[in-house]
């Protein structure tokens, strides 16, 4: 960070010196050619304008670079917050192990994700979800965008909110308490569909399969592609259509 601040200071100093130099030269020339013809005066004025424009361009470029550097630094810190939090990593690793059929807690059932016996304290689940509620707030405030966070955080988000455990423990019983999670999931899926990572037909089909699975008390669960964490259990399928529209406003 010290090197970044030093670079920023140097650029601003150079911009100021550049402007002073142009002003000094133009003043000298104006005094020297005071009684000369208008053409010289025109060139001096042009030199002043170019000097000001050059300084403005340098300042804009510096502000843009500083903004991008600050945003990148913020994303790094945001990622560090996640990976250094033991509760987040515990939930993430456990859900991933279950998906990879390496879960030691459900060996008797062959690590069938439909009947996995994994369990977490509800406070840990709430904390995990709160992290992504914060992500949504930052997104709405335009501090971050899906272009920036999709590769880094999408899998971690959908792995959790589309897991049977998280849904049964928190999202199905208390959907209104996690409005930002429902909104983030919808808008993130819209983004991924818009950028060709999924299709609307794929999402609609996943919703229909999962809704049917829930209504039949698990009879059709085997039809769901569990490995596709982005589409396996869409939140639109876990509540009624009326409630979903009430929560998301869409």
XYZ file of N, CA and C in Angstrom:
750
model
N 0.820 -1.199 0.000
C 0.000 0.000 0.000
C 0.867 1.267 0.000
N 2.038 1.217 0.694
C 2.919 2.371 0.729
C 3.418 2.720 -0.665
N 3.764 1.695 -1.464
C 4.254 1.941 -2.822
C 3.162 2.526 -3.699
N 1.908 2.081 -3.481
C 0.782 2.614 -4.253
C 0.564 4.085 -3.929
N 0.581 4.418 -2.615
C 0.393 5.803 -2.200
C 1.535 6.687 -2.696
N 2.763 6.137 -2.683
C 3.915 6.887 -3.174
C 3.772 7.172 -4.655
N 3.344 6.175 -5.421
C 3.143 6.354 -6.865
C 2.069 7.404 -7.128
N 0.982 7.341 -6.348
C -0.106 8.307 -6.508
C 0.378 9.721 -6.256
N 1.155 9.907 -5.198
C 1.682 11.221 -4.852
C 2.607 11.745 -5.942
N 3.466 10.881 -6.476
C 4.402 11.285 -7.520
C 3.669 11.746 -8.773
N 2.619 11.016 -9.154
C 1.864 11.394 -10.354
C 1.198 12.747 -10.168
N 0.623 12.977 -9.007
C -0.031 14.257 -8.749
C 0.980 15.401 -8.742
N 2.145 15.164 -8.148
C 3.198 16.187 -8.133
C 3.634 16.520 -9.549
N 3.840 15.480 -10.367
C 4.253 15.695 -11.755
C 3.190 16.464 -12.533
N 1.913 16.171 -12.260
C 0.819 16.864 -12.939
C 0.837 18.345 -12.592
N 1.030 18.656 -11.324
C 1.084 20.052 -10.879
C 2.290 20.769 -11.495
N 3.452 20.089 -11.468
C 4.654 20.684 -12.063
C 4.476 20.921 -13.555
N 3.796 19.995 -14.220
C 3.536 20.139 -15.654
C 2.684 21.379 -15.908
N 1.649 21.555 -15.103
C 0.769 22.715 -15.266
C 1.528 24.009 -14.991
N 2.345 24.012 -13.956
C 3.142 25.209 -13.638
C 4.103 25.543 -14.779
N 4.733 24.491 -15.338
C 5.670 24.700 -16.446
C 4.978 25.319 -17.648
N 3.812 24.780 -18.002
C 3.073 25.309 -19.152
C 2.675 26.756 -18.909
N 2.213 27.048 -17.692
C 1.794 28.417 -17.355
C 2.974 29.385 -17.431
N 4.120 28.934 -16.920
C 5.324 29.775 -16.942
C 5.763 30.073 -18.373
N 5.794 29.021 -19.198
C 6.217 29.196 -20.594
C 5.271 30.128 -21.338
N 3.967 29.909 -21.146
C 2.993 30.732 -21.863
C 3.072 32.194 -21.429
N 3.304 32.421 -20.134
C 3.439 33.801 -19.631
C 4.666 34.473 -20.230
N 5.774 33.733 -20.271
C 7.014 34.257 -20.844
C 6.812 34.621 -22.317
N 6.215 33.717 -23.062
C 6.009 33.960 -24.493
C 5.064 35.126 -24.728
N 4.020 35.217 -23.868
C 3.062 36.310 -24.037
C 3.751 37.675 -23.798
N 4.599 37.714 -22.789
C 5.320 38.964 -22.509
C 6.330 39.283 -23.613
N 7.004 38.254 -24.102
C 8.055 38.443 -25.105
C 7.472 38.927 -26.423
N 6.306 38.349 -26.798
C 5.696 38.695 -28.086
C 4.504 39.622 -27.902
N 4.552 40.445 -26.857
C 3.383 41.270 -26.525
C 2.928 42.133 -27.705
N 3.930 42.691 -28.409
C 3.583 43.597 -29.508
C 3.563 42.899 -30.862
N 3.667 41.602 -30.851
C 3.702 40.854 -32.102
C 2.288 40.645 -32.633
N 2.204 39.917 -33.696
C 0.921 39.721 -34.348
C 0.064 38.692 -33.593
N -1.221 38.675 -33.934
C -2.198 37.852 -33.214
C -1.928 36.365 -33.344
N -1.235 35.946 -34.402
C -0.978 34.519 -34.590
C -0.175 33.934 -33.457
N 0.813 34.694 -32.967
C 1.628 34.226 -31.840
C 0.766 34.086 -30.589
N -0.103 35.073 -30.375
C -0.998 35.035 -29.207
C -1.919 33.823 -29.271
N -2.357 33.492 -30.477
C -3.228 32.326 -30.644
C -2.500 31.046 -30.268
N -1.250 30.922 -30.684
C -0.472 29.722 -30.363
C -0.194 29.625 -28.861
N 0.019 30.764 -28.237
C 0.244 30.766 -26.790
C -1.014 30.293 -26.057
N -2.161 30.807 -26.489
C -3.431 30.388 -25.878
C -3.654 28.891 -26.068
N -3.343 28.418 -27.283
C -3.488 26.998 -27.569
C -2.590 26.161 -26.657
N -1.366 26.668 -26.426
C -0.435 25.965 -25.545
C -0.999 25.875 -24.126
N -1.618 26.947 -23.668
C -2.217 26.949 -22.335
C -3.362 25.932 -22.244
N -4.207 25.919 -23.278
C -5.338 24.988 -23.293
C -4.857 23.553 -23.274
N -3.844 23.260 -24.088
C -3.304 21.895 -24.128
C -2.713 21.505 -22.777
N -2.071 22.469 -22.134
C -1.492 22.203 -20.821
C -2.563 21.845 -19.804
N -3.643 22.613 -19.813
C -4.741 22.340 -18.874
C -5.383 20.989 -19.174
N -5.617 20.719 -20.464
C -6.210 19.442 -20.843
C -5.320 18.269 -20.439
N -4.016 18.433 -20.654
C -3.083 17.375 -20.269
C -3.132 17.095 -18.780
N -3.211 18.163 -17.999
C -3.272 18.006 -16.546
C -4.565 17.314 -16.131
N -5.673 17.691 -16.760
C -6.968 17.064 -16.453
C -6.937 15.575 -16.777
N -6.371 15.237 -17.953
C -6.298 13.828 -18.359
C -5.463 13.022 -17.371
N -4.336 13.579 -16.957
C -3.480 12.887 -15.981
C -4.233 12.663 -14.673
N -4.965 13.692 -14.231
C -5.716 13.583 -12.973
C -6.804 12.523 -13.075
N -7.526 12.497 -14.227
C -8.591 11.505 -14.409
C -8.025 10.083 -14.423
N -6.907 9.912 -15.139
C -6.277 8.592 -15.195
C -5.824 8.139 -13.808
N -5.306 9.080 -13.026
C -4.858 8.753 -11.676
C -6.037 8.343 -10.796
N -7.137 9.074 -10.899
C -8.326 8.747 -10.113
C -8.875 7.376 -10.501
N -8.886 7.088 -11.818
C -9.380 5.794 -12.285
C -8.494 4.665 -11.786
N -7.186 4.847 -11.889
C -6.257 3.820 -11.411
C -6.397 3.605 -9.901
N -6.543 4.705 -9.172
C -6.675 4.611 -7.717
C -7.946 3.865 -7.347
N -9.034 4.126 -8.088
C -10.307 3.455 -7.825
C -10.187 1.958 -8.064
N -9.538 1.573 -9.186
C -9.381 0.152 -9.498
C -8.483 -0.545 -8.480
N -7.428 0.136 -8.065
C -6.527 -0.445 -7.065
C -7.250 -0.615 -5.738
N -8.032 0.390 -5.353
C -8.784 0.310 -4.098
C -9.805 -0.810 -4.151
N -10.457 -0.961 -5.301
C -11.458 -2.024 -5.439
C -10.809 -3.402 -5.373
N -9.668 -3.546 -6.032
C -8.959 -4.828 -6.002
C -8.508 -5.163 -4.585
N -8.008 -4.147 -3.891
C -7.573 -4.349 -2.505
C -8.742 -4.747 -1.626
N -9.883 -4.126 -1.873
C -11.088 -4.444 -1.096
C -11.520 -5.891 -1.321
N -11.478 -6.355 -2.569
C -11.866 -7.732 -2.875
C -10.923 -8.720 -2.210
N -9.639 -8.403 -2.215
C -8.660 -9.271 -1.541
C -8.976 -9.385 -0.055
N -9.301 -8.262 0.568
C -9.628 -8.260 1.993
C -10.935 -8.997 2.255
N -11.881 -8.859 1.343
C -13.162 -9.551 1.484
C -12.960 -11.066 1.413
N -12.126 -11.486 0.489
C -11.816 -12.912 0.377
C -11.085 -13.418 1.619
N -10.180 -12.601 2.134
C -9.432 -12.983 3.338
C -10.383 -13.137 4.532
N -11.372 -12.259 4.606
C -12.364 -12.356 5.678
C -13.064 -13.712 5.646
N -13.348 -14.173 4.434
C -14.038 -15.464 4.293
C -13.120 -16.629 4.660
N -11.958 -16.688 4.043
C -11.094 -17.862 4.203
C -10.471 -17.953 5.593
N -10.402 -16.831 6.304
C -9.810 -16.858 7.639
C -10.849 -17.001 8.746
N -12.121 -17.099 8.356
C -13.175 -17.303 9.348
C -13.414 -18.802 9.517
N -13.161 -19.369 10.688
C -13.288 -20.829 10.871
C -14.704 -21.348 10.670
N -15.713 -20.543 11.000
C -17.100 -20.982 10.813
C -17.440 -21.101 9.328
N -16.996 -20.125 8.539
C -17.258 -20.161 7.103
C -16.576 -21.378 6.465
N -15.311 -21.556 6.791
C -14.558 -22.653 6.170
C -15.076 -24.015 6.626
N -15.554 -24.094 7.880
C -16.116 -25.362 8.363
C -17.335 -25.756 7.542
N -18.229 -24.807 7.332
C -19.437 -25.094 6.558
C -19.091 -25.399 5.104
N -18.231 -24.573 4.531
C -17.859 -24.788 3.124
C -17.224 -26.158 2.921
N -16.260 -26.509 3.751
C -15.552 -27.790 3.603
C -16.487 -28.976 3.810
N -17.381 -28.856 4.776
C -18.305 -29.958 5.047
C -19.268 -30.164 3.874
N -19.810 -29.075 3.337
C -20.723 -29.193 2.199
C -20.009 -29.732 0.968
N -18.775 -29.289 0.755
C -18.011 -29.768 -0.386
C -17.658 -31.241 -0.233
N -17.283 -31.660 0.973
C -16.974 -33.076 1.222
C -18.189 -33.954 0.966
N -19.345 -33.459 1.364
C -20.571 -34.214 1.128
C -20.831 -34.349 -0.371
N -20.619 -33.268 -1.083
C -20.828 -33.284 -2.529
C -19.838 -34.218 -3.213
N -18.623 -34.277 -2.671
C -17.580 -35.138 -3.232
C -17.645 -36.571 -2.707
N -18.698 -36.865 -1.925
C -18.882 -38.201 -1.334
C -17.723 -38.574 -0.403
N -17.261 -37.601 0.351
C -16.185 -37.820 1.315
C -16.625 -37.463 2.736
N -17.919 -37.319 2.921
C -18.442 -36.911 4.218
C -18.400 -38.090 5.192
N -17.706 -37.916 6.314
C -17.573 -39.003 7.294
C -18.826 -39.162 8.140
N -19.731 -38.199 8.076
C -20.926 -38.252 8.913
C -22.076 -39.013 8.275
N -21.950 -39.374 7.027
C -23.060 -40.086 6.390
C -22.556 -41.300 5.608
N -21.525 -41.939 6.130
C -20.949 -43.093 5.456
C -21.940 -44.249 5.352
N -22.798 -44.365 6.347
C -23.749 -45.484 6.352
C -24.744 -45.401 5.200
N -25.010 -44.194 4.749
C -25.944 -44.033 3.632
C -25.223 -43.854 2.312
N -23.902 -44.128 2.314
C -23.132 -43.980 1.080
C -22.939 -42.537 0.689
N -23.051 -41.647 1.692
C -22.892 -40.204 1.471
C -23.880 -39.700 0.439
N -25.091 -40.167 0.543
C -26.169 -39.698 -0.312
C -26.561 -38.305 0.154
N -26.364 -37.299 -0.686
C -26.630 -35.923 -0.268
C -28.097 -35.708 0.081
N -28.964 -36.586 -0.378
C -30.379 -36.456 -0.063
C -30.642 -36.695 1.418
N -29.879 -37.602 2.018
C -30.110 -37.952 3.418
C -28.860 -37.738 4.279
N -28.039 -36.802 3.905
C -26.805 -36.554 4.656
C -27.132 -36.146 6.092
N -26.349 -36.681 7.024
C -26.591 -36.427 8.441
C -25.754 -35.269 8.989
N -25.135 -34.497 8.130
C -24.296 -33.389 8.560
C -25.133 -32.360 9.330
N -24.512 -31.713 10.299
C -25.253 -30.760 11.143
C -24.331 -29.607 11.554
N -24.914 -28.404 11.600
C -24.187 -27.224 12.060
C -25.049 -26.471 13.065
N -24.391 -25.715 13.930
C -25.130 -24.816 14.803
C -25.813 -23.757 13.929
N -27.032 -23.408 14.300
C -27.791 -22.460 13.488
C -27.105 -21.096 13.430
N -26.410 -20.752 14.499
C -25.710 -19.459 14.506
C -24.612 -19.417 13.450
N -23.944 -20.549 13.211
C -22.894 -20.608 12.192
C -23.496 -20.467 10.793
N -24.639 -21.092 10.595
C -25.309 -20.976 9.296
C -25.726 -19.518 9.061
N -26.291 -18.911 10.105
C -26.717 -17.509 9.991
C -25.531 -16.607 9.667
N -24.390 -16.858 10.299
C -23.202 -16.048 10.036
C -22.725 -16.201 8.596
N -22.764 -17.425 8.097
C -22.354 -17.690 6.716
C -23.265 -16.913 5.761
N -24.566 -16.984 6.004
C -25.514 -16.278 5.149
C -25.370 -14.769 5.279
N -25.061 -14.299 6.480
C -24.887 -12.861 6.698
C -23.725 -12.312 5.883
N -22.684 -13.110 5.723
C -21.560 -12.684 4.886
C -22.058 -12.340 3.484
N -22.928 -13.187 2.934
C -23.407 -12.950 1.576
C -24.522 -11.903 1.533
N -25.211 -11.696 2.634
C -26.131 -10.565 2.694
C -25.338 -9.255 2.599
N -24.174 -9.230 3.206
C -23.290 -8.075 3.097
C -22.817 -7.890 1.653
N -22.503 -9.011 0.997
C -22.121 -8.960 -0.421
C -23.224 -8.303 -1.244
N -24.468 -8.656 -0.952
C -25.590 -8.095 -1.716
C -25.705 -6.588 -1.483
N -25.540 -6.154 -0.246
C -25.602 -4.727 0.063
C -24.497 -3.968 -0.675
N -23.299 -4.534 -0.678
C -22.186 -3.916 -1.395
C -22.474 -3.852 -2.896
N -23.112 -4.892 -3.414
C -23.478 -4.926 -4.833
C -24.505 -3.837 -5.149
N -25.515 -3.694 -4.310
C -26.550 -2.692 -4.556
C -25.999 -1.274 -4.415
N -24.988 -1.113 -3.566
C -24.354 0.199 -3.401
C -23.320 0.457 -4.491
N -23.170 -0.512 -5.410
C -22.236 -0.419 -6.537
C -20.776 -0.335 -6.090
N -20.504 -0.894 -4.925
C -19.119 -1.004 -4.471
C -18.431 -2.149 -5.207
N -19.187 -3.216 -5.466
C -18.688 -4.365 -6.211
C -19.715 -4.731 -7.277
N -19.316 -5.579 -8.201
C -20.217 -6.021 -9.263
C -20.053 -7.526 -9.454
N -21.013 -8.133 -10.122
C -20.929 -9.564 -10.395
C -19.732 -9.884 -11.284
N -19.362 -8.952 -12.148
C -18.180 -9.167 -12.992
C -16.941 -9.428 -12.141
N -16.880 -8.764 -10.989
C -15.712 -8.877 -10.119
C -15.792 -10.099 -9.217
N -16.975 -10.361 -8.654
C -17.077 -11.387 -7.611
C -17.522 -12.756 -8.112
N -17.967 -12.865 -9.357
C -18.542 -14.128 -9.813
C -17.555 -15.288 -9.723
N -16.365 -15.118 -10.277
C -15.384 -16.204 -10.271
C -14.931 -16.564 -8.858
N -14.864 -15.568 -7.990
C -14.308 -15.778 -6.658
C -15.326 -16.309 -5.652
N -16.567 -15.814 -5.724
C -17.521 -16.121 -4.668
C -18.765 -16.908 -5.108
N -19.026 -17.019 -6.393
C -20.268 -17.650 -6.844
C -20.415 -19.086 -6.329
N -19.361 -19.881 -6.476
C -19.459 -21.281 -6.066
C -19.721 -21.396 -4.567
N -19.050 -20.593 -3.768
C -19.224 -20.641 -2.314
C -20.654 -20.265 -1.923
N -21.220 -19.306 -2.660
C -22.585 -18.873 -2.370
C -23.604 -19.944 -2.726
N -23.541 -20.425 -3.962
C -24.557 -21.378 -4.418
C -24.409 -22.743 -3.758
N -23.186 -23.124 -3.428
C -22.975 -24.376 -2.701
C -23.773 -24.371 -1.401
N -23.820 -23.228 -0.742
C -24.517 -23.131 0.545
C -26.023 -22.945 0.373
N -26.420 -21.927 -0.369
C -27.857 -21.611 -0.424
C -28.652 -22.645 -1.211
N -27.987 -23.432 -2.038
C -28.669 -24.505 -2.756
C -28.461 -25.868 -2.097
N -27.945 -25.867 -0.876
C -27.777 -27.135 -0.160
C -29.054 -27.455 0.611
N -29.367 -28.722 0.686
C -30.562 -29.171 1.410
C -30.496 -28.738 2.870
N -29.318 -28.863 3.470
C -29.150 -28.549 4.886
C -29.459 -27.083 5.186
N -28.819 -26.171 4.460
C -29.014 -24.735 4.698
C -30.467 -24.350 4.454
N -31.060 -24.923 3.431
C -32.447 -24.606 3.129
C -33.382 -25.096 4.227
N -33.197 -26.310 4.681
C -34.080 -26.856 5.711
C -33.881 -26.194 7.067
N -32.662 -25.809 7.357
C -32.375 -25.198 8.658
C -32.812 -23.740 8.727
N -32.666 -23.001 7.619
C -32.896 -21.563 7.671
C -33.833 -21.009 6.597
N -33.565 -21.343 5.349
C -34.236 -20.649 4.253
C -35.691 -21.063 4.055
N -36.018 -22.318 4.314
C -37.416 -22.752 4.196
C -38.244 -22.289 5.395
N -37.772 -22.474 6.632
C -38.566 -22.028 7.785
C -38.691 -20.509 7.898
N -37.650 -19.766 7.480
C -37.624 -18.319 7.694
C -37.231 -17.553 6.429
N -37.938 -17.731 5.350
C -37.522 -17.066 4.099
C -37.551 -15.540 4.191
N -38.517 -14.991 4.942
C -38.621 -13.531 5.042
C -37.430 -12.927 5.769
N -36.770 -13.717 6.635
C -35.613 -13.203 7.373
C -34.350 -13.145 6.524
N -34.430 -13.749 5.350
C -33.248 -13.787 4.471
C -33.598 -13.249 3.081
N -34.294 -12.128 3.100
C -34.715 -11.502 1.841
C -33.530 -11.205 0.934
N -32.454 -10.691 1.516
C -31.282 -10.341 0.701
C -30.642 -11.571 0.055
N -30.746 -12.729 0.709
C -30.216 -13.968 0.126
C -31.045 -14.357 -1.091
N -32.366 -14.267 -0.966
C -33.244 -14.581 -2.098
C -32.997 -13.616 -3.255
N -32.838 -12.336 -2.933
C -32.589 -11.341 -3.975
C -31.230 -11.561 -4.636
N -30.221 -11.841 -3.825
C -28.884 -12.069 -4.376
C -28.876 -13.298 -5.273
N -29.523 -14.374 -4.842
C -29.555 -15.591 -5.652
C -30.233 -15.326 -6.999
N -31.360 -14.604 -6.968
C -32.085 -14.328 -8.204
C -31.263 -13.457 -9.156
N -30.713 -12.382 -8.629
C -29.980 -11.453 -9.493
C -28.665 -12.053 -9.969
N -28.061 -12.901 -9.149
C -26.817 -13.562 -9.562
C -27.102 -14.584 -10.654
N -28.193 -15.331 -10.506
C -28.561 -16.285 -11.552
C -28.921 -15.550 -12.843
N -29.618 -14.422 -12.727
C -29.936 -13.620 -13.919
C -28.655 -13.191 -14.631
N -27.665 -12.788 -13.850
C -26.374 -12.380 -14.416
C -25.713 -13.551 -15.136
N -25.699 -14.713 -14.519
C -25.031 -15.866 -15.103
C -25.758 -16.350 -16.362
N -27.083 -16.251 -16.360
C -27.851 -16.604 -17.556
C -27.564 -15.607 -18.679
N -27.533 -14.329 -18.334
C -27.259 -13.280 -19.332
C -25.895 -13.465 -19.969
N -24.931 -13.987 -19.213
C -23.573 -14.159 -19.722
C -23.309 -15.575 -20.226
N -24.374 -16.336 -20.467
C -24.251 -17.623 -21.132
C -23.732 -18.767 -20.290
N -23.682 -18.599 -18.970
C -23.198 -19.683 -18.108
C -24.299 -20.696 -17.809
N -25.538 -20.263 -17.922
C -26.702 -21.134 -17.790
C -27.750 -20.637 -18.769
N -28.858 -21.351 -18.848
C -29.975 -20.900 -19.677
C -31.214 -20.781 -18.804
N -32.164 -19.975 -19.266
C -33.412 -19.827 -18.525
C -34.174 -21.149 -18.503
N -34.090 -21.898 -19.601
C -34.765 -23.205 -19.656
C -34.159 -24.164 -18.634
N -32.857 -24.083 -18.461
C -32.172 -24.921 -17.473
C -32.659 -24.586 -16.066
N -32.797 -23.303 -15.782
C -33.259 -22.873 -14.461
C -34.715 -23.272 -14.236
N -35.559 -23.059 -15.240
C -36.978 -23.423 -15.109
C -37.138 -24.918 -14.886
N -36.347 -25.703 -15.615
C -36.406 -27.157 -15.451
C -35.958 -27.592 -14.071
N -34.917 -26.937 -13.551
C -34.415 -27.266 -12.213
C -35.447 -26.924 -11.152
N -36.125 -25.800 -11.312
C -37.174 -25.405 -10.364
C -38.313 -26.415 -10.363
N -38.717 -26.831 -11.536
C -39.821 -27.793 -11.647
C -39.460 -29.130 -11.002
N -38.238 -29.607 -11.248
C -37.811 -30.882 -10.674
C -37.722 -30.817 -9.156
N -37.157 -29.737 -8.659
C -36.964 -29.642 -7.208
C -38.296 -29.418 -6.496
N -39.176 -28.625 -7.099
C -40.494 -28.417 -6.500
C -41.253 -29.738 -6.431
N -41.159 -30.524 -7.472
C -41.802 -31.833 -7.498
C -41.193 -32.746 -6.434
N -39.884 -32.698 -6.287
C -39.202 -33.526 -5.293
C -39.657 -33.184 -3.881
N -39.815 -31.898 -3.612
C -40.252 -31.481 -2.281
C -41.709 -31.873 -2.028
N -42.534 -31.723 -3.042
C -43.956 -32.044 -2.887
C -44.204 -33.528 -2.687
N -43.334 -34.367 -3.260
C -43.506 -35.810 -3.135
C -42.692 -36.388 -1.992
N -42.190 -35.474 -1.143
C -41.442 -35.899 0.048
C -40.238 -36.768 -0.314
N -39.548 -36.345 -1.360
C -38.302 -37.024 -1.704
C -38.421 -38.095 -2.771
N -39.623 -38.383 -3.210
C -39.794 -39.462 -4.189
C -39.065 -39.176 -5.486
N -39.009 -37.906 -5.871
C -38.383 -37.551 -7.150
C -37.018 -36.907 -6.965
N -36.445 -37.009 -5.778
C -35.173 -36.341 -5.524
C -34.055 -36.847 -6.428
N -34.120 -38.096 -6.833
C -33.057 -38.663 -7.656
C -33.008 -38.053 -9.046
N -34.077 -37.338 -9.427
C -34.097 -36.707 -10.741
C -33.288 -35.409 -10.754
N -32.971 -34.901 -9.575
C -32.250 -33.628 -9.481
C -30.749 -33.868 -9.639
N -30.100 -33.029 -10.443
C -28.656 -33.144 -10.635
C -27.958 -32.433 -9.484
N -27.659 -33.190 -8.428
C -27.118 -32.589 -7.212
C -25.754 -31.936 -7.432
N -24.952 -32.476 -8.331
C -23.593 -31.972 -8.498
C -23.552 -30.548 -9.048
N -24.603 -30.141 -9.732
C -24.653 -28.787 -10.290
C -25.166 -27.834 -9.216
N -24.259 -27.300 -8.425
C -24.671 -26.486 -7.273
C -25.403 -25.217 -7.690
N -25.213 -24.770 -8.924
C -25.858 -23.549 -9.375
C -27.339 -23.771 -9.690
N -27.705 -25.003 -10.008
C -29.066 -25.281 -10.450
C -29.799 -26.347 -9.632
N -29.116 -27.022 -8.716
C -29.703 -28.198 -8.056
C -30.985 -27.889 -7.283
N -30.969 -26.829 -6.494
C -32.115 -26.540 -5.632
C -32.404 -25.029 -5.633
N -32.931 -24.461 -6.697
C -33.178 -23.012 -6.763
C -34.136 -22.569 -5.657
N -33.891 -21.405 -5.110
C -34.718 -20.906 -4.011
C -36.155 -20.634 -4.449
N -36.324 -20.399 -5.727
C -37.675 -20.164 -6.237
C -38.571 -21.369 -6.021
N -37.975 -22.557 -5.866
C -38.745 -23.791 -5.730
C -39.071 -24.139 -4.287
N -38.437 -23.478 -3.320
C -38.619 -23.900 -1.928
C -39.751 -23.163 -1.224
N -40.280 -22.121 -1.863
C -41.427 -21.407 -1.300
C -42.494 -21.299 -2.381
N -43.689 -20.927 -1.977
C -44.761 -20.767 -2.953
C -44.454 -19.616 -3.894
N -45.054 -19.655 -5.062
C -44.828 -18.592 -6.048
C -45.231 -17.235 -5.489
N -46.321 -17.209 -4.735
C -46.795 -15.958 -4.137
C -45.782 -15.412 -3.132
N -45.258 -16.299 -2.297
C -44.298 -15.859 -1.283
C -42.991 -15.415 -1.934
N -42.586 -16.110 -2.977
C -41.346 -15.751 -3.667
C -41.458 -14.352 -4.266
N -42.592 -14.056 -4.865
C -42.796 -12.731 -5.443
C -42.840 -11.667 -4.360
N -43.406 -12.024 -3.205
C -43.469 -11.084 -2.095
C -42.076 -10.780 -1.558
N -41.236 -11.814 -1.499
C -39.874 -11.638 -0.977
C -38.999 -10.858 -1.952
N -39.046 -11.246 -3.213
C -38.149 -10.643 -4.205
C -38.750 -9.428 -4.910
N -40.068 -9.314 -4.842
C -40.731 -8.226 -5.554
C -40.783 -8.458 -7.042
N -40.479 -9.734 -7.461
C -40.435 -10.036 -8.903
C -41.076 -11.387 -9.161
